[in-house]
Short mmCIF file of C-alpha atoms and ligand atoms in Angstrom, two decimals:
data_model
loop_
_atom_site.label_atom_id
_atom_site.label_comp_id
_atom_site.label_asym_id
_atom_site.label_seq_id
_atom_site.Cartn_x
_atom_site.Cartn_y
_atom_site.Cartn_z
CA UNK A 1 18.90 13.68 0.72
CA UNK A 2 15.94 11.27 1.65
CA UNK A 3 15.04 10.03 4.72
CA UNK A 4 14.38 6.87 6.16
CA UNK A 5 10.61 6.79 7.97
CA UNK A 6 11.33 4.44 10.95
CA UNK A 7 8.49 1.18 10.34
CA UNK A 8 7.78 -1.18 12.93
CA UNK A 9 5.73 -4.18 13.15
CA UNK A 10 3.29 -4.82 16.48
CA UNK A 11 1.63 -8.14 16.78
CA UNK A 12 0.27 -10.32 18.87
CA UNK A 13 1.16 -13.78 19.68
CA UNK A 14 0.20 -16.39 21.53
CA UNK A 15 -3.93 -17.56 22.00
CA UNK A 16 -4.84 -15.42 24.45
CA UNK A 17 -7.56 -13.10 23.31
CA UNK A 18 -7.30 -9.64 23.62
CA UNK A 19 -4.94 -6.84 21.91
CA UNK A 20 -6.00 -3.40 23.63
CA UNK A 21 -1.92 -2.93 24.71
CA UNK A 22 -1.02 -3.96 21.82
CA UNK A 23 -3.19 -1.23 20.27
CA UNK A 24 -2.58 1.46 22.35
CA UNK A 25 1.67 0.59 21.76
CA UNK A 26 0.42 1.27 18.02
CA UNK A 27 -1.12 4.20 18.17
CA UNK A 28 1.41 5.57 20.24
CA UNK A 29 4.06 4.66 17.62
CA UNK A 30 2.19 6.57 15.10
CA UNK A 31 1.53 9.52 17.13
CA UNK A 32 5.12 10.12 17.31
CA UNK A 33 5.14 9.66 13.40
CA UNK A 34 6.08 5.51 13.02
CA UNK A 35 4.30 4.03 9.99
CA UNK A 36 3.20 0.74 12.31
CA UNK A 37 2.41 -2.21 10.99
CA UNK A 38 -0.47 -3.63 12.79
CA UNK A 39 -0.88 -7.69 12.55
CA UNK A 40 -3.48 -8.26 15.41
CA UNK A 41 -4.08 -11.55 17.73
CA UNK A 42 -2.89 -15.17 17.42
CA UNK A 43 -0.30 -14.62 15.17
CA UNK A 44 2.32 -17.36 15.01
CA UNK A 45 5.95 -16.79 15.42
CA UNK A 46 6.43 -17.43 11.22
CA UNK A 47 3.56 -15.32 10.30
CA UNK A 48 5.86 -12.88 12.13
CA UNK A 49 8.92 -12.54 10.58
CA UNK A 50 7.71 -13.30 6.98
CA UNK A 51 5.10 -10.03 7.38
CA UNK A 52 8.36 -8.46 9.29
CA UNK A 53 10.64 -9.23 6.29
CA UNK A 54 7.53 -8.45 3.09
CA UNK A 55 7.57 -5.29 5.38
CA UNK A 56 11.02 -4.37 5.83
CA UNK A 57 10.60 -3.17 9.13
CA UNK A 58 13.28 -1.87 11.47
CA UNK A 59 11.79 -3.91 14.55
CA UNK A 60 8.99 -6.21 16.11
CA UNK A 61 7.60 -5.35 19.37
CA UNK A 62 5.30 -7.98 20.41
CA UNK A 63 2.82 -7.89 23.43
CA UNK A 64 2.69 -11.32 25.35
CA UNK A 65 0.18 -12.29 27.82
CA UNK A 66 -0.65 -16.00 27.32
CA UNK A 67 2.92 -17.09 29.57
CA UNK A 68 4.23 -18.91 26.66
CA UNK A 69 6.85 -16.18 26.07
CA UNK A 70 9.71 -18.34 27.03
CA UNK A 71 8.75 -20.64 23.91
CA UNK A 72 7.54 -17.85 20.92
CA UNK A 73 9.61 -14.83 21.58
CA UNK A 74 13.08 -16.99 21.42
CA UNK A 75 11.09 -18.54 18.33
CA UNK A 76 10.76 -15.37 16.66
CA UNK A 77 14.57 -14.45 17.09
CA UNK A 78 15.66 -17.46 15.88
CA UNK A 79 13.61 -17.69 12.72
CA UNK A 80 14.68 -14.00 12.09
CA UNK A 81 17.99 -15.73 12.34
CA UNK A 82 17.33 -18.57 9.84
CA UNK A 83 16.35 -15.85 7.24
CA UNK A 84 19.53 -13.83 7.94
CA UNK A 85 17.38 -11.02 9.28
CA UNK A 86 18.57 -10.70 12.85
CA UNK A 87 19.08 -6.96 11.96
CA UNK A 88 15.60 -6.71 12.71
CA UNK A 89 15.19 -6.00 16.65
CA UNK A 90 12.69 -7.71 18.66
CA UNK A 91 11.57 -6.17 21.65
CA UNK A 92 8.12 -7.36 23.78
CA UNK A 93 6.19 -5.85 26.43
CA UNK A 94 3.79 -7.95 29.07
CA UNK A 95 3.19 -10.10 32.00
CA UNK A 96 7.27 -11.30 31.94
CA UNK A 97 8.13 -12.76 35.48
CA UNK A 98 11.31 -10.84 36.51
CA UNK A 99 14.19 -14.25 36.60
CA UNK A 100 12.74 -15.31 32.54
CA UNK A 101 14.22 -11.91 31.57
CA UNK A 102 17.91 -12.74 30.81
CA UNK A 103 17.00 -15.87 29.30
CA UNK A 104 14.94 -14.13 26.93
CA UNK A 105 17.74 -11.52 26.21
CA UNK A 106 20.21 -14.64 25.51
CA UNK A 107 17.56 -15.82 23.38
CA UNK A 108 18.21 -12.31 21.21
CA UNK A 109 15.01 -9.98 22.71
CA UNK A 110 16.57 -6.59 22.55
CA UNK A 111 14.41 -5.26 25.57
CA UNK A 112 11.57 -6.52 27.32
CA UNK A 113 8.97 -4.14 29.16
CA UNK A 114 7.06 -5.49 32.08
CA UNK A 115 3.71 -4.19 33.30
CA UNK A 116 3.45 -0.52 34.67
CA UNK A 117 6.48 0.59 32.06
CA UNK A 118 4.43 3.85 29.91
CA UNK A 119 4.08 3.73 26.68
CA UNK A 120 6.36 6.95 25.84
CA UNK A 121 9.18 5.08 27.46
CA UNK A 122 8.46 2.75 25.34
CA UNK A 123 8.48 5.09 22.41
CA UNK A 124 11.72 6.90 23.63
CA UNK A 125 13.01 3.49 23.45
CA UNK A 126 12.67 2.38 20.01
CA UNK A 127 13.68 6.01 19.08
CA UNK A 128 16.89 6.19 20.95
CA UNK A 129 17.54 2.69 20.48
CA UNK A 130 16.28 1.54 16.92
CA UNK A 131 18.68 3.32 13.79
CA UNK A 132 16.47 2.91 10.04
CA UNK B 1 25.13 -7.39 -6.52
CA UNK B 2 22.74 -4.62 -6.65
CA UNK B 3 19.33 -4.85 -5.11
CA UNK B 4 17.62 -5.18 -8.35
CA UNK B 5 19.95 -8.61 -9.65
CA UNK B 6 18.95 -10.12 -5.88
CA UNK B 7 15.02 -9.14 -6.62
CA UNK B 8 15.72 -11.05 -9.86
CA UNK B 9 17.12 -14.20 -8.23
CA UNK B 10 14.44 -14.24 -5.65
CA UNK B 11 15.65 -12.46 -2.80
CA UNK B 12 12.70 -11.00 -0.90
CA UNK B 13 14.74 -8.74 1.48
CA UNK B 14 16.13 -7.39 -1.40
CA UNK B 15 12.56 -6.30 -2.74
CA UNK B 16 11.06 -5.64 0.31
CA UNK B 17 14.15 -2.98 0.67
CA UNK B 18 14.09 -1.39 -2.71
CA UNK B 19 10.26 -0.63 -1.97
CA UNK B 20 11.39 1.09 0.63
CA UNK B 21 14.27 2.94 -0.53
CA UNK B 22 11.49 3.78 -3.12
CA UNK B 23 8.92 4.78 -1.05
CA UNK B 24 11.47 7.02 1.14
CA UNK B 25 12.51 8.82 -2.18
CA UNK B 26 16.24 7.54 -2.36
CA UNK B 27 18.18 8.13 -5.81
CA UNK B 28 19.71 4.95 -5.72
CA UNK B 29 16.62 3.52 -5.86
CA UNK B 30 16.10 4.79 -9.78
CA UNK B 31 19.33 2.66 -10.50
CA UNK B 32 17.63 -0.47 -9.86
CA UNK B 33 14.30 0.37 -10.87
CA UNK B 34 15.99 0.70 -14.45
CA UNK B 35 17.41 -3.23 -14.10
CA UNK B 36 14.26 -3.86 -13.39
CA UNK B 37 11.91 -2.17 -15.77
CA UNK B 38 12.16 -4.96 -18.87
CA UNK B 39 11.34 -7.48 -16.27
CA UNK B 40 7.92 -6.36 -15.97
CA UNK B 41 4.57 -5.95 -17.78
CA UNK B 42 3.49 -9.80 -17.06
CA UNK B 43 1.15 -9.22 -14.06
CA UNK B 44 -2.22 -8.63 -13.79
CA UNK B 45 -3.27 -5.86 -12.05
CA UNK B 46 -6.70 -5.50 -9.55
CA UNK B 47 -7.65 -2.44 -7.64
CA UNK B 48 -9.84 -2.92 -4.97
CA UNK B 49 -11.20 0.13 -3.82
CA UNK B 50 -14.28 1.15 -2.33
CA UNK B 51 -15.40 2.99 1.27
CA UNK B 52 -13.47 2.43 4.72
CA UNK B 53 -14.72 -0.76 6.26
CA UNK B 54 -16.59 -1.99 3.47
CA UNK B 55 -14.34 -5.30 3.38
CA UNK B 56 -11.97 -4.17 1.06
CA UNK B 57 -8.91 -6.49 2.68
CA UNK B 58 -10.99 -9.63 3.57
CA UNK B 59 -12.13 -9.58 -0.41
CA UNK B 60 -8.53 -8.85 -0.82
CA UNK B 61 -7.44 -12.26 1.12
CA UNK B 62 -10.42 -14.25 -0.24
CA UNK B 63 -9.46 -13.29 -4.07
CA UNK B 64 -5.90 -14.12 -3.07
CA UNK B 65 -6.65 -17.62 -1.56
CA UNK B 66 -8.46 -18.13 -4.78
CA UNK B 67 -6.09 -17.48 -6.71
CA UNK B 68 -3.21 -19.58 -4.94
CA UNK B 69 -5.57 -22.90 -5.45
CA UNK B 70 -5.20 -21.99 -8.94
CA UNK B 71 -1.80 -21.81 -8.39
CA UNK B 72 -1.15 -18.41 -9.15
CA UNK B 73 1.36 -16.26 -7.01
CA UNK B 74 -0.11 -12.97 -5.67
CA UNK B 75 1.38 -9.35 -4.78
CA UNK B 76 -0.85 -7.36 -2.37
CA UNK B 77 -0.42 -3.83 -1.99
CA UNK B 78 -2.29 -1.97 0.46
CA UNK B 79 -2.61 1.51 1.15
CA UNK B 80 -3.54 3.26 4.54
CA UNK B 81 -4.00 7.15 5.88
CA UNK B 82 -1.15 8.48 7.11
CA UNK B 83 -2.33 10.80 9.83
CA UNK B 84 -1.82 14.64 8.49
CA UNK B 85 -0.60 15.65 12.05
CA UNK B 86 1.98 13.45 13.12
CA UNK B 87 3.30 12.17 9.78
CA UNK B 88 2.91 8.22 11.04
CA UNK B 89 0.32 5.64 10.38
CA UNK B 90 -1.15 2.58 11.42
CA UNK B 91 -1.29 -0.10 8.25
CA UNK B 92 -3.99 -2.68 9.71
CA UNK B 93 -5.08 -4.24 6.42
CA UNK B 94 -2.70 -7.31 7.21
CA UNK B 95 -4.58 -8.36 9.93
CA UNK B 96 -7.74 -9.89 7.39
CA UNK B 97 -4.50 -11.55 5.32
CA UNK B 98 -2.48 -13.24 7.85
CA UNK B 99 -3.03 -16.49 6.34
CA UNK B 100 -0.92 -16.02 3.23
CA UNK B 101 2.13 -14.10 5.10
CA UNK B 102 4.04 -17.18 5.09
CA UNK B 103 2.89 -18.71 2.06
CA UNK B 104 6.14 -18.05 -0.61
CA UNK B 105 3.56 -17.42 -3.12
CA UNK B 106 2.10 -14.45 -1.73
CA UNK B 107 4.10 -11.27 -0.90
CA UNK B 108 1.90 -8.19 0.64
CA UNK B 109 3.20 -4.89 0.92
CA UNK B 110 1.67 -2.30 3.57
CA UNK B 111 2.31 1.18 2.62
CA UNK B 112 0.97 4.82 3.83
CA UNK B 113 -0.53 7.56 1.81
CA UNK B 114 2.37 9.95 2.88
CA UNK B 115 0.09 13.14 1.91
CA UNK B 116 -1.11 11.66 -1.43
CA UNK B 117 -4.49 11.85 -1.98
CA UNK B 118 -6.59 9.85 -4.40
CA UNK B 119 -6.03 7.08 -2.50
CA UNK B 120 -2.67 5.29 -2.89
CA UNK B 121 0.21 6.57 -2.49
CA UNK B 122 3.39 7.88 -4.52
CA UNK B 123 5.31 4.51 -4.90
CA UNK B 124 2.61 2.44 -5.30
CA UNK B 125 3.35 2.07 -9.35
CA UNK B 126 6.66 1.52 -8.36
CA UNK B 127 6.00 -0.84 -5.56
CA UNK B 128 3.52 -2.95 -7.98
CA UNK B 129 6.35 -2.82 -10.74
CA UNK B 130 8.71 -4.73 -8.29
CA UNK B 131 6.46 -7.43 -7.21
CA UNK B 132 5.63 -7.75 -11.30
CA UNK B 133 9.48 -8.30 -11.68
CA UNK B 134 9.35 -10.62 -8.78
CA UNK B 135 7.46 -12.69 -10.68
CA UNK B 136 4.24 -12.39 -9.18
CA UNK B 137 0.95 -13.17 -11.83
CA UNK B 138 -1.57 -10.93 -9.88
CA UNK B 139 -1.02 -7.90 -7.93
CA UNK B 140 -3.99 -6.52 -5.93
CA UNK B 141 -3.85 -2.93 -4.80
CA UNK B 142 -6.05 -1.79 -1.86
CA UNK B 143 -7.07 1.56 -1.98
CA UNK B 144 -7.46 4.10 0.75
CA UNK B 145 -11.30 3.74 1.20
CA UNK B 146 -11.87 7.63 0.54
CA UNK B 147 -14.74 6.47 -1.89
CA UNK B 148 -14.67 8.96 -4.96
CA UNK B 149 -12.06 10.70 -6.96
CA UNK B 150 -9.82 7.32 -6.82
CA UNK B 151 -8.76 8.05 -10.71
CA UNK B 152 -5.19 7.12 -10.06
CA UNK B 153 -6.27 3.39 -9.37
CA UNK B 154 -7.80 2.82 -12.60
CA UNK B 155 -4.82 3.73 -14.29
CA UNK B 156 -3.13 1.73 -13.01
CA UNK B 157 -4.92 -1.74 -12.76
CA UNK B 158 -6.17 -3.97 -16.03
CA UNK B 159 -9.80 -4.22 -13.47
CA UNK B 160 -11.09 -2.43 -10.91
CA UNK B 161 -13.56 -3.59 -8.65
CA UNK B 162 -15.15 -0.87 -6.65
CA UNK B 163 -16.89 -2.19 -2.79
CA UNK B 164 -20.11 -1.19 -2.04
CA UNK B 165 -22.20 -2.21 1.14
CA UNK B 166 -25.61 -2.30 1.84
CA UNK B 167 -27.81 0.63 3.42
CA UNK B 168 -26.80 2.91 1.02
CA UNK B 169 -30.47 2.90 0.36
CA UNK B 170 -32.28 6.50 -1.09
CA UNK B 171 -28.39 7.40 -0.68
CA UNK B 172 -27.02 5.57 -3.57
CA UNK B 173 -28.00 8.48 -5.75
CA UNK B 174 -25.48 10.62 -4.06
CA UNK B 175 -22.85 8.30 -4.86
CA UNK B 176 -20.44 10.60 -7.20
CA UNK B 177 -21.02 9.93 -10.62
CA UNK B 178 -17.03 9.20 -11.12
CA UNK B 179 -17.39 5.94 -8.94
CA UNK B 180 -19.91 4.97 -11.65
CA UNK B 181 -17.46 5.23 -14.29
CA UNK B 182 -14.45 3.58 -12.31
CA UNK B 183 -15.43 0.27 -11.73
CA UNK B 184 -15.27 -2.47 -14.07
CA UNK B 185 -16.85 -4.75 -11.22
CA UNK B 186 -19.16 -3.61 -8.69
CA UNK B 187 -19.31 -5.82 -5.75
CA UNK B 188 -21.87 -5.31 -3.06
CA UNK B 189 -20.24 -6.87 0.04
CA UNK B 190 -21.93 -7.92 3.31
CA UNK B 191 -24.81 -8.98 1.11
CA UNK B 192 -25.61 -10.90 4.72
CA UNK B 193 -27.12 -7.24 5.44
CA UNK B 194 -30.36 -6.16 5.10
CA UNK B 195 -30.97 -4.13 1.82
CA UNK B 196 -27.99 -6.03 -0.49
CA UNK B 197 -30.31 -6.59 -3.18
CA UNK B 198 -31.89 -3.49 -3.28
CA UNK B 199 -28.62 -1.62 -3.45
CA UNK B 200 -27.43 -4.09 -6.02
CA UNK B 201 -30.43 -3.32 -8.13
CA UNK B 202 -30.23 0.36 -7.32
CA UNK B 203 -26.97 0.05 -8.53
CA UNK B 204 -26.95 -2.14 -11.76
CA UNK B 205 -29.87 0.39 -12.87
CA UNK B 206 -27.48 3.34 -12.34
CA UNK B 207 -25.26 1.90 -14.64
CA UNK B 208 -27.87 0.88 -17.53
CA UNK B 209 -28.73 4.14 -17.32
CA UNK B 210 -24.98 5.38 -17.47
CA UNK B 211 -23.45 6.58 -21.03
CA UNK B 212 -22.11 3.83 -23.14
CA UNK B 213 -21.00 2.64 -26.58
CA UNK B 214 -20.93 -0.40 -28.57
CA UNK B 215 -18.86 -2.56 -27.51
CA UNK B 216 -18.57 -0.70 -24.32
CA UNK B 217 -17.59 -2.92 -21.11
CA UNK B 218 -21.27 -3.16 -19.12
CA UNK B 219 -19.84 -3.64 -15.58
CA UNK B 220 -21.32 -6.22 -13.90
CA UNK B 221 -23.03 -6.03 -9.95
CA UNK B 222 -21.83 -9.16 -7.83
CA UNK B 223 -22.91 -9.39 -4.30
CA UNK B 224 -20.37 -11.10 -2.17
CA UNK B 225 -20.04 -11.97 1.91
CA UNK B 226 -16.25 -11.87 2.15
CA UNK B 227 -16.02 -13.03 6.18
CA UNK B 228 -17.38 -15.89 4.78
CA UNK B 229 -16.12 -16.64 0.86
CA UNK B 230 -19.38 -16.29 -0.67
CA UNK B 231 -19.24 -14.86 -4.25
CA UNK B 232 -15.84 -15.09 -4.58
CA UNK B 233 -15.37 -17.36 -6.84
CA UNK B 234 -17.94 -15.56 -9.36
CA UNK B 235 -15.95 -12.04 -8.73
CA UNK B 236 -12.96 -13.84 -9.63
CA UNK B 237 -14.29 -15.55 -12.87
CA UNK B 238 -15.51 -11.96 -13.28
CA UNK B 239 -12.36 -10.45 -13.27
CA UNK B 240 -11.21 -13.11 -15.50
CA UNK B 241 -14.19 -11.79 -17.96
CA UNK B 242 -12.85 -8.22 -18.05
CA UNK B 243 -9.23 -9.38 -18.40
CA UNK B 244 -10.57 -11.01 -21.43
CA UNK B 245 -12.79 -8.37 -22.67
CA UNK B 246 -9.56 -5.97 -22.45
CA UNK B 247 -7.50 -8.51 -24.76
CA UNK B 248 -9.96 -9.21 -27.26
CA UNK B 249 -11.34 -5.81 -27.50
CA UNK B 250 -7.94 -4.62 -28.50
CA UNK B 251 -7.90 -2.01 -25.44
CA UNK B 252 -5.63 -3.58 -23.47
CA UNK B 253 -3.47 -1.32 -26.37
CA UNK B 254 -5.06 2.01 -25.45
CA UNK B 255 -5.01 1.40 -21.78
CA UNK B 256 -1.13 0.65 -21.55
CA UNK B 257 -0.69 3.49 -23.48
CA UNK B 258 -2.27 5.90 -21.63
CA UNK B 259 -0.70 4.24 -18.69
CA UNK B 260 2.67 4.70 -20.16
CA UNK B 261 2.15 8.39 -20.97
CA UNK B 262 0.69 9.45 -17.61
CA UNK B 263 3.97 7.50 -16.04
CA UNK B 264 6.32 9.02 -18.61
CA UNK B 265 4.63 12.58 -18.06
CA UNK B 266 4.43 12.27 -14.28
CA UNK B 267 8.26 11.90 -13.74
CA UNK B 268 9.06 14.47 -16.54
CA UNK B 269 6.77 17.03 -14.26
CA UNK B 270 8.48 16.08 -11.20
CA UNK B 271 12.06 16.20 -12.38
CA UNK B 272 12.28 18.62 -14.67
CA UNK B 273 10.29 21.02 -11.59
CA UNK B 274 12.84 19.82 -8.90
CA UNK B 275 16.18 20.25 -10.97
CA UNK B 276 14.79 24.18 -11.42
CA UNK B 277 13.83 24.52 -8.21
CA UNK B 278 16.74 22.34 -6.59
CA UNK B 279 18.96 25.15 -8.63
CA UNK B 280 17.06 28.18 -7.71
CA UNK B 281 16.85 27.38 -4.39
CA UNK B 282 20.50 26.87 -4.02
CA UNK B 283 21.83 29.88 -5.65
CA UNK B 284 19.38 32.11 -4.13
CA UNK B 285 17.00 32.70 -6.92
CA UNK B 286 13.77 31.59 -5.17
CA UNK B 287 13.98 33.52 -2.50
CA UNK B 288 14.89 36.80 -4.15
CA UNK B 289 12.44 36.32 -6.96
CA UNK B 290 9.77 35.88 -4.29
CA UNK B 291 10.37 38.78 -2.75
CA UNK B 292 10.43 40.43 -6.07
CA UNK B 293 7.46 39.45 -6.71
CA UNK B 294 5.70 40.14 -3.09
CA UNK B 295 7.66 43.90 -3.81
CA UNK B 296 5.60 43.83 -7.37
CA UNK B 297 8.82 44.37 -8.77
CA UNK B 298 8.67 41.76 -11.13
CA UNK B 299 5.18 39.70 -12.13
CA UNK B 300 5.30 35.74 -11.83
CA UNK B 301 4.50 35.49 -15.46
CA UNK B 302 7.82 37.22 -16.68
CA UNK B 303 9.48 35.24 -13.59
CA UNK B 304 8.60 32.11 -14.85
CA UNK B 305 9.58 32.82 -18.41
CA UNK B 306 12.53 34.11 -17.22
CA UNK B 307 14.23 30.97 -15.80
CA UNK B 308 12.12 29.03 -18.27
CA UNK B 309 14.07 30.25 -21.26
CA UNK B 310 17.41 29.85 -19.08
CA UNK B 311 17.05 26.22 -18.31
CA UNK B 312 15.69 25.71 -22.09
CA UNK B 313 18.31 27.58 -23.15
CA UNK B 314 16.20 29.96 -25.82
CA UNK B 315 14.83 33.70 -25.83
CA UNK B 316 11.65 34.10 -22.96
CA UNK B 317 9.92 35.77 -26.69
CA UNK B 318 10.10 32.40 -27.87
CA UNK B 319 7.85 30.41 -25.28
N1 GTP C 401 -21.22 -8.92 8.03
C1 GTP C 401 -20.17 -8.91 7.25
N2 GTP C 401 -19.02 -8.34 7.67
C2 GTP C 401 -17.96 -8.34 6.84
C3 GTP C 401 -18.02 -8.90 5.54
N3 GTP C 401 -16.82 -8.72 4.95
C4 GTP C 401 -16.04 -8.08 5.84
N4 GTP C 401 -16.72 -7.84 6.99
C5 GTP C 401 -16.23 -7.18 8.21
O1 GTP C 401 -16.15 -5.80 7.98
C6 GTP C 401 -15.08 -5.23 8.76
C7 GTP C 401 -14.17 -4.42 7.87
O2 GTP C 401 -13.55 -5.27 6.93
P1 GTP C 401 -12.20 -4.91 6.19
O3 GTP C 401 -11.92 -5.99 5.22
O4 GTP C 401 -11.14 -4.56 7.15
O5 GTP C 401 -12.67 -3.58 5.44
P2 GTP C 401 -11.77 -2.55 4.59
O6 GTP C 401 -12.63 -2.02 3.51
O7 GTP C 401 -10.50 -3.20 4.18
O8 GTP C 401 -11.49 -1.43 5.66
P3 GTP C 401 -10.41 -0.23 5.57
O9 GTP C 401 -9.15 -0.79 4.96
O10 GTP C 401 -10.25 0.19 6.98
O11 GTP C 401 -11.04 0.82 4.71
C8 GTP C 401 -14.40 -6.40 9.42
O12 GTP C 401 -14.85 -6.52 10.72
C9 GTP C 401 -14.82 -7.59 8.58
O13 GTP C 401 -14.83 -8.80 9.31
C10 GTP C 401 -19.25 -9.50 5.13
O14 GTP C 401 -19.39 -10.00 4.02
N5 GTP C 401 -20.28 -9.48 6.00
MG1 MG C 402 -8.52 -2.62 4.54
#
């Protein structure tokens, strides 16, 4: 029987300007055999979920260093929610002050990685935690 | 309702999933691909192909954004390595498109080689057959940029523009002569470069020089500067040209054809090759004729003909 290849979009949202974590979360994704789909910087929350949905990906992880996390990450979730397509998990990694956390987990975030986490954690995450 | 009645109705989850079920080999996938198959044949196909980082994706999002003002809905499909060691991939040709992901008229796909070569992948036809059915009037495929040998794309779009950049100088005589006789377009990108109209010349002599009949298509040379939309609206009226060129010529007949009998010949190869071998393997059969054969008990030529005139049911004399 065929197998599902586990996808995964990384993006970037938010105006702040660089996207080396974001990059290095992709490549690590591929290395252990993810078929990543890379979006780069400044992406708005809709830009998002529509490439997440053309996509079909299993889950979003998003890298978040401008501070406005408590505004676009809920914004993703719910717009994932609007297109009946909260089977797709969101999870984020970044500068995340500890007490936002279970808001942002209300808010739908499956998991959110603060500074310092590695990025096979990461990876052992999405594999133990994401089913394609 | 089944995946392909949703596709029908609009339902881009339902697409977006039955490329995938596609592009992960699923049976089920066949089902709908049959619902689907009288639904297409409308759209226009492009390849864009051409060598890595030659600006293959941001002539890809230019074309498209020309194409939505004239208010025509657009399929991307775009095709990256998958790495040969670890089986993933990174698909980074959305990043020069983000614009159009939430316009509704525009749906791109991002897909990996899985171990094709010739620069798409295996589901690509299929994956361009379901945004046709979706109702989209141009689909643009982006090649792997591997440069040569890309034979599969031009079977499978009406046009095919091939990217070029300046600097390839003295080089341009290396250029393989298939890349010559892929292109219906040549575009020389980042013509803000030094050496654009050299290698545009260089080129366009090339292909005077190149082998060609009466009537023959003469494939134009365009020099465009995607990062900043020059020349695109001349490629595009170009493409237009060729799309005409293949209706009035009458080869628009030939080339769907040949499409058709490649597709149709393709499938028969691979199924008729993995109900033997799906058989064989399961009772056995492989294994022991391969050892057979290792033991030079048997030769692979009476092998073959062996199981060939079981599953044809008729004498080995007779093949
Ligand atoms: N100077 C200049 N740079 C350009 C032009 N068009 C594209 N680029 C840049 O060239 C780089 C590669 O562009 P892409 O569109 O990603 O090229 P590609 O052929 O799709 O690359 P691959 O998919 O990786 O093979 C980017 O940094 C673009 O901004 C141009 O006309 N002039
Ligand atoms: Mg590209």
């Amino acid at each position: 029987m065929a197998e599902r290849k586990l996808r995964i979009l990384v993006g970037k949202p938010g105006l702040d300007g660089h996207d080396r974590g974001a990059k290095v979360v992709a490549r690590a994704f591929r290395d252990a055999g993810l078929e990543v789909i890379y979006t780069g910087l400044h992406q708005p929350p809709e830009q998002i979920v529509s490439a997440a949905i053309q996509e079909d990906v299993d889950c979003i992880g998003l890298s978040i260093l401008s501070g406005a996390h408590n505004t676009l990450l809920p914004r993703v979730c719910q717009l994932l929610k609007d297109k009946q397509a909260e089977d797709i998990s969101v999870f984020c990694g970044g500068v995340i002050p500890e007490d936002d956390i279970p808001g942002l987990k209300a808010a739908g975030l499956k998991e959110v990685f603060t500074p310092g986490t590695s990025t096979e954690d990461i990876v052992a995450w999405v594999k133990a935690n994401i089913a394609c | 309702m089944g995946l392909a009645e949703r596709i029908l109705a609009g339902d881009l989850r339902a697409a977006a999933r039955l490329m995938r079920d596609v592009d992960d080999g699923f049976a089920s996938a066949l089902e709908e691909l049959k619902v689907l198959y009288p639904h297409t044949g409308r759209a226009y196909i492009i390849g864009i192909t051409g060598p890595p980082g030659a600006g293959k994706s941001t002539l890809t999002d230019q074309i498209t954004a020309a194409f939505r003002l004239q208010g025509k809905r657009v399929g991307i499909v775009a095709i990256d390595p998958t790495s040969p060691f670890t089986g993933g991939a990174i698909l980074g040709d959305r990043i020069r498109m983000n614009r159009h992901a939430d316009d509704p008229g525009v749906f791109i796909r991002s897909l990996a080689t899985r171990g094709a070569l010739g620069g798409i992948s295996r589901s690509t036809g299929e994956v361009v057959n379901i945004m046709d059915a979706m109702g989209m009037d141009v689909v643009i495929i982006e090649t792997v940029g591997v440069g040569q040998d890309e034979i599969d794309i031009v079977r499978m779009a009406h046009t095919t523009a091939v990217v070029m950049v300046p600097g390839l100088g003295d080089d341009i005589q290396a250029i393989k002569a298939g890349i010559l006789e892929i292109a219906d377009v040549f575009v020389v990108n980042k013509a803000d470069r030094d050496g654009a109209d050299r290698t545009a010349r260089d080129l366009a002599v090339m292909l005077e020089m190149g082998k060609r009949q009466e009537g023959d298509w003469l494939p134009k040379v365009l020099k465009t500067e995607a990062s900043r939309n020059k020349g695109i609206d001349e490629l595009v009226a170009e493409f237009e040209n060729h799309r005409q060129h293949l209706f009035s010529s009458g080869r628009i007949d030939h080339f769907l054809r040949e499409k058709c009998a490649v597709v149709f010949s393709e499938m028969l190869k691979d199924r008729l090759f993995s109900a033997v071998l799906d058989r064989i393997t399961a009772d056995g059969r492989f294994n022991s004729t391969v050892e057979s054969i290792c033991q030079r008990d048997h030769n692979p030529y009476s092998a073959v003909e062996t199981m060939l005139a079981e599953f044809l049911n008729r004498p080995a004399t007779s093949l």
